[in-house]
């Protein structure tokens, strides 16, 4: 075995020396192995890379490594099979930088002007948020009142973080984790210089609402307008909005915010994978993923499969590219419920992806109103905001009856209002989903 390992080291060293495309900059890679940390250390000892840490906690099969060499080019020199045989290396892939799917400027939900305070399951919220059209379209009140459910369990959301002090969310927020900084907590304000802890006072119900756009982040008030006007803040508030929609549908479910994306709307694939495993290992029952990538990833697929097999139910946005091409993780439809967007008039949103490869069910996703950093509310459009509505519905099903898993959740959700064939099972009907789960064996 020592001779084989030495031979492997020589082959890799030669590959590294002859690679002409190597860069001095440190490049990031995700390595999957069946041999644990020792196999990755041996691999890096031969290939000239550095192990940065585990992405799957104590599972010890997925690691982030860095190298000044182009490992992917080196591995093409005929040694992939030898690596697998000797060290149990299953895959090596670049740690991609992924963008959040965003939609251009949309008309804001008219409910943003309806700022009357109302009690919503123990929190004071804007009436325009609690009574927006989406709640009637999916028959949310019928579902909550008819079955006496308000949500159960933990719903994790992998996103830009959350306003940890938002009055509507404070009662249900768990601490979460910031993978962009590798530290506990998941505050969106950490990305805003000088406002790391948010505005001093977020308790006022007189805060001005914001319209979330692709090119300009929503503006909270005059004091923060300058720092949040576009640039590195194009996705600021995205995570608070997805969390607010989970809360709207399942107001007593706990929310675990996992910050894998920065306010500029990008995330490393490795942070998303780490967030998936973190959610599973910290008790999440449901994971909302309001993002997509256009190319498959072995490491992401493996993480999705393992987390799903542990009993966690996964929901993902189908994407905003107006295409039927596969996007991930929504296209991993055996393990993920992919969600498209519909208008308030039960038509597919013009931006929404479609087709059975990505879409299991659709939900309202235009001019949606949700919580926004600073104790206020914002309006935006996209499958990013359809997905948490479905994730919240799963949390309602969890309270109704035990035994829910991915396939049973998908079956219950499939009882939607049939629209067009490109939306597969149609538009979500929360009442019908609960009814189907209630009568199932």
CSV table of C-alpha atoms in Angstrom, one decimal:
chain,number,residue,atom,x,y,z
A,1,UNK,CA,0.0,0.0,0.0
A,2,UNK,CA,2.9,2.4,0.7
A,3,UNK,CA,4.4,1.7,-2.7
A,4,UNK,CA,1.0,2.5,-4.3
A,5,UNK,CA,0.7,5.7,-2.3
A,6,UNK,CA,4.2,6.8,-3.3
A,7,UNK,CA,3.5,6.0,-6.9
A,8,UNK,CA,0.4,8.2,-6.7
A,9,UNK,CA,2.4,11.0,-5.1
A,10,UNK,CA,4.9,10.9,-8.0
A,11,UNK,CA,2.2,10.9,-10.6
A,12,UNK,CA,0.4,13.9,-9.0
A,13,UNK,CA,3.7,15.8,-8.5
A,14,UNK,CA,4.5,15.4,-12.2
A,15,UNK,CA,1.0,16.5,-13.1
A,16,UNK,CA,1.4,19.6,-11.0
A,17,UNK,CA,4.8,20.5,-12.5
A,18,UNK,CA,3.6,20.2,-16.0
A,19,UNK,CA,0.4,22.0,-15.7
A,20,UNK,CA,0.7,25.3,-17.6
A,21,UNK,CA,-2.6,26.8,-16.5
A,22,UNK,CA,-1.9,26.9,-12.8
A,23,UNK,CA,-2.5,30.1,-11.0
A,24,UNK,CA,-0.7,31.6,-8.0
A,25,UNK,CA,-4.1,32.6,-6.5
A,26,UNK,CA,-5.7,30.2,-4.1
A,27,UNK,CA,-8.5,28.3,-5.8
A,28,UNK,CA,-11.3,26.5,-3.9
A,29,UNK,CA,-12.4,22.9,-4.4
A,30,UNK,CA,-14.9,20.5,-2.9
A,31,UNK,CA,-13.6,17.0,-2.4
A,32,UNK,CA,-15.8,14.0,-1.6
A,33,UNK,CA,-14.3,10.9,-0.2
A,34,UNK,CA,-15.1,7.6,1.4
A,35,UNK,CA,-11.8,7.6,3.3
A,36,UNK,CA,-12.3,10.4,5.7
A,37,UNK,CA,-10.0,13.2,6.6
A,38,UNK,CA,-6.9,11.0,6.3
A,39,UNK,CA,-7.5,10.3,2.6
A,40,UNK,CA,-8.0,14.0,1.8
A,41,UNK,CA,-4.8,14.9,3.7
A,42,UNK,CA,-2.9,12.3,1.7
A,43,UNK,CA,-4.5,13.6,-1.5
A,44,UNK,CA,-3.5,17.2,-0.7
A,45,UNK,CA,0.0,16.1,0.3
A,46,UNK,CA,0.4,14.7,-3.2
A,47,UNK,CA,-1.6,17.3,-5.2
A,48,UNK,CA,-0.3,20.4,-3.5
A,49,UNK,CA,-3.5,21.5,-1.8
A,50,UNK,CA,-4.6,22.5,1.7
A,51,UNK,CA,-7.5,21.1,3.6
A,52,UNK,CA,-9.6,24.0,5.0
A,53,UNK,CA,-12.2,21.9,6.8
A,54,UNK,CA,-15.1,19.6,6.8
A,55,UNK,CA,-18.4,20.7,5.1
A,56,UNK,CA,-20.5,17.9,6.6
A,57,UNK,CA,-19.6,18.2,10.3
A,58,UNK,CA,-18.7,14.9,11.8
A,59,UNK,CA,-19.7,12.8,8.8
A,60,UNK,CA,-16.3,13.4,7.4
A,61,UNK,CA,-16.9,12.8,3.7
A,62,UNK,CA,-17.0,16.2,2.2
A,63,UNK,CA,-14.2,18.8,2.5
A,64,UNK,CA,-13.2,22.2,1.3
A,65,UNK,CA,-9.6,22.4,0.0
A,66,UNK,CA,-7.6,25.3,-1.6
A,67,UNK,CA,-4.7,25.2,-4.0
A,68,UNK,CA,-2.6,27.5,-6.1
A,69,UNK,CA,-2.8,24.7,-8.8
A,70,UNK,CA,-5.7,23.9,-11.0
A,71,UNK,CA,-6.6,20.6,-9.5
A,72,UNK,CA,-9.3,19.9,-12.2
A,73,UNK,CA,-6.7,20.1,-15.0
A,74,UNK,CA,-4.2,18.0,-13.0
A,75,UNK,CA,-6.8,15.3,-12.4
A,76,UNK,CA,-7.5,15.0,-16.1
A,77,UNK,CA,-4.0,13.5,-16.7
A,78,UNK,CA,-5.3,9.9,-16.4
A,79,UNK,CA,-5.1,9.5,-12.6
A,80,UNK,CA,-8.7,9.8,-11.6
A,81,UNK,CA,-9.3,6.1,-11.4
A,82,UNK,CA,-6.1,5.6,-9.4
A,83,UNK,CA,-7.1,8.3,-6.9
A,84,UNK,CA,-10.5,6.6,-6.4
A,85,UNK,CA,-8.9,3.1,-5.9
A,86,UNK,CA,-6.2,4.3,-3.5
A,87,UNK,CA,-7.8,7.0,-1.5
A,88,UNK,CA,-11.5,6.7,-1.9
A,89,UNK,CA,-11.7,10.1,-3.6
A,90,UNK,CA,-15.2,10.2,-5.2
A,91,UNK,CA,-15.1,13.7,-6.8
A,92,UNK,CA,-13.2,16.9,-7.0
A,93,UNK,CA,-15.1,20.0,-8.2
A,94,UNK,CA,-14.6,23.7,-8.3
A,95,UNK,CA,-16.3,25.7,-5.5
A,96,UNK,CA,-18.5,27.7,-7.7
A,97,UNK,CA,-19.8,31.2,-6.8
A,98,UNK,CA,-23.6,31.2,-7.2
A,99,UNK,CA,-25.9,34.1,-7.7
A,100,UNK,CA,-29.3,34.4,-6.1
A,101,UNK,CA,-32.1,34.4,-8.7
A,102,UNK,CA,-33.6,37.8,-8.9
A,103,UNK,CA,-36.3,39.4,-11.0
A,104,UNK,CA,-36.1,42.9,-12.5
A,105,UNK,CA,-38.2,45.8,-11.3
A,106,UNK,CA,-41.7,44.8,-10.5
A,107,UNK,CA,-44.8,46.7,-9.4
A,108,UNK,CA,-44.8,46.6,-5.6
A,109,UNK,CA,-47.7,44.9,-3.8
A,110,UNK,CA,-50.4,47.4,-3.1
A,111,UNK,CA,-50.6,46.1,0.4
A,112,UNK,CA,-47.4,47.9,1.3
A,113,UNK,CA,-49.5,51.0,2.0
A,114,UNK,CA,-51.7,49.0,4.4
A,115,UNK,CA,-49.6,49.5,7.5
A,116,UNK,CA,-52.4,49.1,10.1
A,117,UNK,CA,-51.0,47.0,13.0
A,118,UNK,CA,-52.7,43.7,13.6
A,119,UNK,CA,-52.0,40.8,16.0
A,120,UNK,CA,-50.7,37.8,14.1
A,121,UNK,CA,-50.2,34.8,16.5
A,122,UNK,CA,-48.6,36.9,19.2
A,123,UNK,CA,-46.7,39.4,17.0
A,124,UNK,CA,-47.8,42.8,15.7
A,125,UNK,CA,-47.5,42.9,11.9
A,126,UNK,CA,-48.8,45.1,9.1
A,127,UNK,CA,-52.2,44.2,7.9
A,128,UNK,CA,-51.0,44.3,4.3
A,129,UNK,CA,-48.6,41.5,5.0
A,130,UNK,CA,-51.0,39.3,7.0
A,131,UNK,CA,-53.9,39.7,4.5
A,132,UNK,CA,-52.1,39.9,1.2
A,133,UNK,CA,-53.7,38.2,-1.9
A,134,UNK,CA,-51.3,35.2,-1.7
A,135,UNK,CA,-52.9,34.1,1.6
A,136,UNK,CA,-56.3,33.9,0.0
A,137,UNK,CA,-55.1,32.3,-3.2
A,138,UNK,CA,-53.6,29.3,-1.4
A,139,UNK,CA,-56.5,29.2,1.1
A,140,UNK,CA,-54.2,29.7,4.0
A,141,UNK,CA,-56.8,30.8,6.5
A,142,UNK,CA,-58.9,27.7,5.6
A,143,UNK,CA,-56.0,25.5,6.2
A,144,UNK,CA,-54.9,27.0,9.5
A,145,UNK,CA,-58.4,27.4,10.9
A,146,UNK,CA,-60.0,24.2,9.4
A,147,UNK,CA,-57.3,21.9,10.8
A,148,UNK,CA,-56.2,24.0,13.8
A,149,UNK,CA,-52.6,24.2,12.8
A,150,UNK,CA,-50.1,27.0,12.9
A,151,UNK,CA,-46.9,25.1,12.1
A,152,UNK,CA,-44.5,22.8,13.9
A,153,UNK,CA,-40.8,21.9,13.9
A,154,UNK,CA,-37.9,23.8,12.5
A,155,UNK,CA,-37.7,25.3,9.0
A,156,UNK,CA,-34.2,26.2,7.9
A,157,UNK,CA,-33.7,28.8,5.2
A,158,UNK,CA,-30.4,29.0,3.3
A,159,UNK,CA,-30.2,32.6,2.2
A,160,UNK,CA,-28.6,36.0,3.0
A,161,UNK,CA,-29.4,35.8,6.7
A,162,UNK,CA,-32.2,37.6,8.5
A,163,UNK,CA,-32.9,40.7,10.5
A,164,UNK,CA,-32.5,39.0,13.9
A,165,UNK,CA,-34.4,41.9,15.6
A,166,UNK,CA,-37.4,42.1,13.4
A,167,UNK,CA,-40.4,42.3,15.8
A,168,UNK,CA,-42.5,39.9,13.7
A,169,UNK,CA,-39.8,37.2,13.6
A,170,UNK,CA,-38.0,37.5,17.0
A,171,UNK,CA,-40.4,35.0,18.8
A,172,UNK,CA,-39.6,32.2,16.3
A,173,UNK,CA,-36.0,32.8,15.3
A,174,UNK,CA,-33.3,30.4,16.3
A,175,UNK,CA,-29.7,31.6,16.4
A,176,UNK,CA,-28.6,30.2,13.1
A,177,UNK,CA,-25.1,30.4,11.5
A,178,UNK,CA,-23.2,32.7,9.3
A,179,UNK,CA,-21.1,30.5,6.8
A,180,UNK,CA,-19.7,33.6,5.1
A,181,UNK,CA,-17.9,34.5,8.3
A,182,UNK,CA,-17.8,31.1,9.9
A,183,UNK,CA,-19.5,32.2,13.1
A,184,UNK,CA,-22.8,31.8,15.0
A,185,UNK,CA,-25.6,34.1,14.2
A,186,UNK,CA,-27.1,35.0,10.8
A,187,UNK,CA,-27.7,38.7,10.7
A,188,UNK,CA,-28.1,40.4,7.3
A,189,UNK,CA,-26.8,43.6,8.9
A,190,UNK,CA,-23.3,42.1,9.3
A,191,UNK,CA,-22.8,42.9,5.6
A,192,UNK,CA,-23.5,46.6,6.1
A,193,UNK,CA,-20.5,48.6,7.4
A,194,UNK,CA,-21.5,50.6,10.5
A,195,UNK,CA,-24.8,48.8,10.9
A,196,UNK,CA,-23.6,45.4,12.0
A,197,UNK,CA,-26.3,45.2,14.7
A,198,UNK,CA,-29.0,47.0,12.7
A,199,UNK,CA,-30.6,50.3,13.4
A,200,UNK,CA,-30.8,51.4,17.0
A,201,UNK,CA,-34.6,51.3,17.0
A,202,UNK,CA,-36.6,48.7,14.9
A,203,UNK,CA,-39.7,48.7,17.0
A,204,UNK,CA,-41.6,51.5,15.3
A,205,UNK,CA,-44.5,50.5,13.1
A,206,UNK,CA,-44.0,53.8,11.3
A,207,UNK,CA,-40.9,52.6,9.2
A,208,UNK,CA,-41.3,53.1,5.5
A,209,UNK,CA,-41.7,50.1,3.3
A,210,UNK,CA,-39.3,49.2,0.5
A,211,UNK,CA,-39.5,47.8,-3.0
A,212,UNK,CA,-36.9,45.1,-3.6
A,213,UNK,CA,-35.5,45.3,-7.1
A,214,UNK,CA,-32.7,43.7,-9.0
A,215,UNK,CA,-30.6,46.8,-9.4
A,216,UNK,CA,-31.5,48.7,-6.3
A,217,UNK,CA,-31.9,47.3,-2.8
A,218,UNK,CA,-35.0,48.4,-0.8
A,219,UNK,CA,-34.5,51.6,1.2
A,220,UNK,CA,-35.5,51.5,4.8
A,221,UNK,CA,-35.4,55.1,5.8
A,222,UNK,CA,-33.4,58.2,5.1
A,223,UNK,CA,-30.7,57.2,7.5
A,224,UNK,CA,-29.8,54.0,5.7
A,225,UNK,CA,-30.7,55.0,2.1
A,226,UNK,CA,-27.2,55.9,1.2
A,227,UNK,CA,-25.6,52.6,2.2
A,228,UNK,CA,-28.2,50.3,0.8
A,229,UNK,CA,-28.6,51.9,-2.7
A,230,UNK,CA,-27.5,49.0,-5.0
A,231,UNK,CA,-23.9,47.9,-5.5
A,232,UNK,CA,-23.0,45.3,-2.9
A,233,UNK,CA,-26.5,45.3,-1.4
A,234,UNK,CA,-28.6,44.1,-4.4
A,235,UNK,CA,-29.8,41.1,-2.4
A,236,UNK,CA,-30.0,42.8,1.0
A,237,UNK,CA,-33.2,41.8,2.7
A,238,UNK,CA,-33.8,38.6,0.6
A,239,UNK,CA,-33.3,36.3,3.5
A,240,UNK,CA,-35.5,38.3,5.8
A,241,UNK,CA,-38.2,38.2,3.2
A,242,UNK,CA,-38.0,34.4,2.8
A,243,UNK,CA,-38.1,34.0,6.5
A,244,UNK,CA,-41.1,36.2,6.8
A,245,UNK,CA,-43.0,34.1,4.3
A,246,UNK,CA,-42.3,30.9,6.2
A,247,UNK,CA,-43.6,32.7,9.2
A,248,UNK,CA,-46.7,34.0,7.4
A,249,UNK,CA,-47.8,30.5,6.5
A,250,UNK,CA,-46.6,28.6,9.6
A,251,UNK,CA,-46.4,31.3,12.3
A,252,UNK,CA,-45.4,29.0,15.2
A,253,UNK,CA,-42.8,27.0,13.4
A,254,UNK,CA,-39.3,27.8,14.4
A,255,UNK,CA,-37.0,29.4,11.8
A,256,UNK,CA,-33.3,28.5,11.5
A,257,UNK,CA,-31.6,31.2,9.4
A,258,UNK,CA,-28.4,30.0,7.6
A,259,UNK,CA,-26.4,32.8,6.0
A,260,UNK,CA,-24.6,31.3,3.0
A,261,UNK,CA,-25.2,34.3,0.6
A,262,UNK,CA,-23.8,37.8,1.0
A,263,UNK,CA,-25.8,40.9,0.4
A,264,UNK,CA,-24.3,41.1,-3.1
A,265,UNK,CA,-26.4,38.0,-3.9
A,266,UNK,CA,-23.6,35.5,-4.3
A,267,UNK,CA,-22.6,32.4,-2.3
A,268,UNK,CA,-19.9,29.8,-2.5
A,269,UNK,CA,-21.2,26.4,-3.3
A,270,UNK,CA,-19.2,25.0,-0.3
A,271,UNK,CA,-21.2,27.3,2.1
A,272,UNK,CA,-24.5,26.0,0.7
A,273,UNK,CA,-23.4,22.4,1.2
A,274,UNK,CA,-22.2,23.2,4.7
A,275,UNK,CA,-25.5,24.8,5.5
A,276,UNK,CA,-27.4,21.8,4.3
A,277,UNK,CA,-25.5,19.5,6.6
A,278,UNK,CA,-25.7,22.0,9.5
A,279,UNK,CA,-29.5,22.2,9.1
A,280,UNK,CA,-29.8,18.5,9.3
A,281,UNK,CA,-27.5,18.2,12.3
A,282,UNK,CA,-29.3,20.9,14.2
A,283,UNK,CA,-32.8,19.5,14.0
A,284,UNK,CA,-34.3,21.0,10.9
A,285,UNK,CA,-37.4,19.3,9.6
A,286,UNK,CA,-37.7,21.4,6.4
A,287,UNK,CA,-35.1,23.3,4.4
A,288,UNK,CA,-36.1,26.2,2.1
A,289,UNK,CA,-33.6,26.9,-0.8
A,290,UNK,CA,-34.5,30.0,-2.7
A,291,UNK,CA,-31.6,29.7,-5.2
A,292,UNK,CA,-30.6,27.8,-8.2
A,293,UNK,CA,-27.6,26.9,-10.3
A,294,UNK,CA,-27.6,25.9,-14.0
A,295,UNK,CA,-25.0,23.1,-13.7
A,296,UNK,CA,-25.2,19.9,-11.7
A,297,UNK,CA,-22.8,19.4,-8.7
A,298,UNK,CA,-21.9,16.0,-7.4
A,299,UNK,CA,-21.2,17.4,-3.9
A,300,UNK,CA,-24.6,19.2,-3.8
A,301,UNK,CA,-26.5,16.2,-5.1
A,302,UNK,CA,-24.8,14.0,-2.5
A,303,UNK,CA,-25.6,16.5,0.3
A,304,UNK,CA,-29.2,16.8,-0.8
A,305,UNK,CA,-29.6,13.0,-0.9
A,306,UNK,CA,-28.0,12.4,2.5
A,307,UNK,CA,-30.0,15.2,4.2
A,308,UNK,CA,-33.2,13.9,2.6
A,309,UNK,CA,-32.5,10.4,3.6
A,310,UNK,CA,-32.3,11.5,7.2
A,311,UNK,CA,-36.0,12.7,7.0
A,312,UNK,CA,-35.5,16.3,6.2
A,313,UNK,CA,-38.0,17.7,3.6
A,314,UNK,CA,-36.4,19.9,0.9
A,315,UNK,CA,-38.1,22.7,-1.0
A,316,UNK,CA,-36.4,24.8,-3.7
A,317,UNK,CA,-37.1,27.7,-6.1
A,318,UNK,CA,-37.4,26.6,-9.7
A,319,UNK,CA,-35.6,29.7,-11.0
A,320,UNK,CA,-36.5,32.9,-12.8
A,321,UNK,CA,-35.0,32.3,-16.2
A,322,UNK,CA,-38.3,31.6,-18.1
A,323,UNK,CA,-37.0,28.2,-19.3
A,324,UNK,CA,-37.6,24.5,-19.0
A,325,UNK,CA,-33.9,23.8,-18.7
A,326,UNK,CA,-32.8,22.0,-15.6
A,327,UNK,CA,-31.7,24.0,-12.6
A,328,UNK,CA,-30.4,22.7,-9.4
A,329,UNK,CA,-31.4,21.8,-6.7
A,330,UNK,CA,-35.0,22.0,-8.0
A,331,UNK,CA,-34.2,19.4,-10.7
A,332,UNK,CA,-33.3,16.8,-8.1
A,333,UNK,CA,-37.0,16.1,-8.1
A,334,UNK,CA,-36.8,12.8,-6.3
A,335,UNK,CA,-35.4,14.6,-3.3
A,336,UNK,CA,-36.6,18.2,-3.7
A,337,UNK,CA,-39.9,19.9,-4.3
A,338,UNK,CA,-39.3,22.5,-7.0
A,339,UNK,CA,-41.5,25.5,-6.9
A,340,UNK,CA,-42.6,27.8,-9.7
A,341,UNK,CA,-44.2,31.2,-9.5
A,342,UNK,CA,-47.7,32.3,-10.4
A,343,UNK,CA,-49.5,35.6,-10.6
A,344,UNK,CA,-52.5,36.7,-8.5
A,345,UNK,CA,-54.6,35.6,-11.4
A,346,UNK,CA,-53.4,32.0,-11.5
A,347,UNK,CA,-51.1,32.2,-14.5
A,348,UNK,CA,-47.5,31.3,-14.7
A,349,UNK,CA,-45.3,34.3,-14.0
A,350,UNK,CA,-43.6,35.4,-17.1
A,351,UNK,CA,-40.1,35.0,-15.5
A,352,UNK,CA,-40.8,31.6,-13.8
A,353,UNK,CA,-39.1,28.5,-15.0
A,354,UNK,CA,-41.5,25.7,-16.0
A,355,UNK,CA,-41.7,22.0,-16.9
A,356,UNK,CA,-41.6,18.8,-14.8
A,357,UNK,CA,-37.8,18.7,-14.6
A,358,UNK,CA,-37.8,21.7,-12.2
A,359,UNK,CA,-41.4,22.2,-11.1
A,360,UNK,CA,-43.5,20.0,-8.8
A,361,UNK,CA,-45.9,22.7,-7.7
A,362,UNK,CA,-46.3,26.5,-8.1
A,363,UNK,CA,-47.2,29.2,-5.6
A,364,UNK,CA,-47.9,32.9,-5.7
A,365,UNK,CA,-44.6,34.8,-6.4
A,366,UNK,CA,-45.5,38.2,-7.7
A,367,UNK,CA,-45.6,41.4,-5.7
A,368,UNK,CA,-45.3,39.4,-2.5
A,369,UNK,CA,-45.1,41.4,0.7
A,370,UNK,CA,-42.9,40.2,3.5
A,371,UNK,CA,-40.8,41.2,6.4
A,372,UNK,CA,-37.7,43.4,5.6
A,373,UNK,CA,-34.7,44.5,7.7
A,374,UNK,CA,-35.3,47.4,10.0
A,375,UNK,CA,-38.5,46.2,11.4
A,376,UNK,CA,-40.4,47.1,8.2
A,377,UNK,CA,-41.8,45.3,5.1
A,378,UNK,CA,-40.9,45.0,1.5
A,379,UNK,CA,-42.4,43.8,-1.8
A,380,UNK,CA,-40.7,41.7,-4.4
A,381,UNK,CA,-41.3,39.0,-7.1
A,382,UNK,CA,-39.6,35.7,-7.9
A,383,UNK,CA,-39.7,32.0,-7.3
A,384,UNK,CA,-37.5,32.8,-4.3
A,385,UNK,CA,-40.7,33.9,-2.6
A,386,UNK,CA,-42.9,31.1,-3.9
A,387,UNK,CA,-40.6,28.5,-2.4
A,388,UNK,CA,-40.9,29.6,1.3
A,389,UNK,CA,-44.7,29.6,1.0
A,390,UNK,CA,-44.5,25.9,0.1
A,391,UNK,CA,-42.0,25.2,2.9
A,392,UNK,CA,-44.3,26.8,5.4
A,393,UNK,CA,-47.2,24.6,4.2
A,394,UNK,CA,-45.0,21.6,4.8
A,395,UNK,CA,-44.6,22.8,8.4
A,396,UNK,CA,-48.4,22.9,8.7
A,397,UNK,CA,-48.5,19.3,7.6
A,398,UNK,CA,-45.9,18.4,10.2
A,399,UNK,CA,-48.2,19.6,12.9
A,400,UNK,CA,-51.2,17.8,11.6
A,401,UNK,CA,-49.9,14.3,11.7
A,402,UNK,CA,-46.5,12.5,12.3
A,403,UNK,CA,-44.7,10.5,9.8
A,404,UNK,CA,-44.2,13.1,7.1
A,405,UNK,CA,-41.2,12.5,4.7
A,406,UNK,CA,-40.2,13.8,1.3
A,407,UNK,CA,-42.4,11.6,-0.8
A,408,UNK,CA,-45.4,12.0,1.5
A,409,UNK,CA,-45.0,15.8,1.5
A,410,UNK,CA,-44.7,15.8,-2.3
A,411,UNK,CA,-47.8,13.7,-2.6
A,412,UNK,CA,-49.8,16.0,-0.3
A,413,UNK,CA,-48.6,19.2,-2.1
A,414,UNK,CA,-49.5,17.7,-5.5
A,415,UNK,CA,-53.2,18.3,-4.7
A,416,UNK,CA,-53.1,21.8,-6.1
A,417,UNK,CA,-55.3,23.7,-8.5
A,418,UNK,CA,-54.5,22.4,-11.9
A,419,UNK,CA,-53.4,25.2,-14.3
A,420,UNK,CA,-51.2,24.4,-17.3
A,421,UNK,CA,-49.2,21.3,-18.0
A,422,UNK,CA,-45.9,23.2,-17.7
A,423,UNK,CA,-46.7,23.8,-14.0
A,424,UNK,CA,-47.0,20.0,-13.3
A,425,UNK,CA,-49.3,19.7,-10.3
A,426,UNK,CA,-50.6,23.2,-10.6
A,427,UNK,CA,-50.8,26.0,-8.0
A,428,UNK,CA,-50.5,25.2,-4.3
A,429,UNK,CA,-53.8,24.8,-2.3
A,430,UNK,CA,-52.7,24.6,1.4
A,431,UNK,CA,-56.1,23.3,2.5
A,432,UNK,CA,-56.1,20.5,-0.1
A,433,UNK,CA,-52.6,19.6,0.8
A,434,UNK,CA,-53.5,19.2,4.5
A,435,UNK,CA,-56.6,17.3,3.6
A,436,UNK,CA,-54.7,14.9,1.5
A,437,UNK,CA,-52.1,14.3,4.2
A,438,UNK,CA,-54.8,14.0,6.9
A,439,UNK,CA,-56.6,11.1,5.0
A,440,UNK,CA,-53.4,9.3,3.9
A,441,UNK,CA,-52.3,6.2,5.5
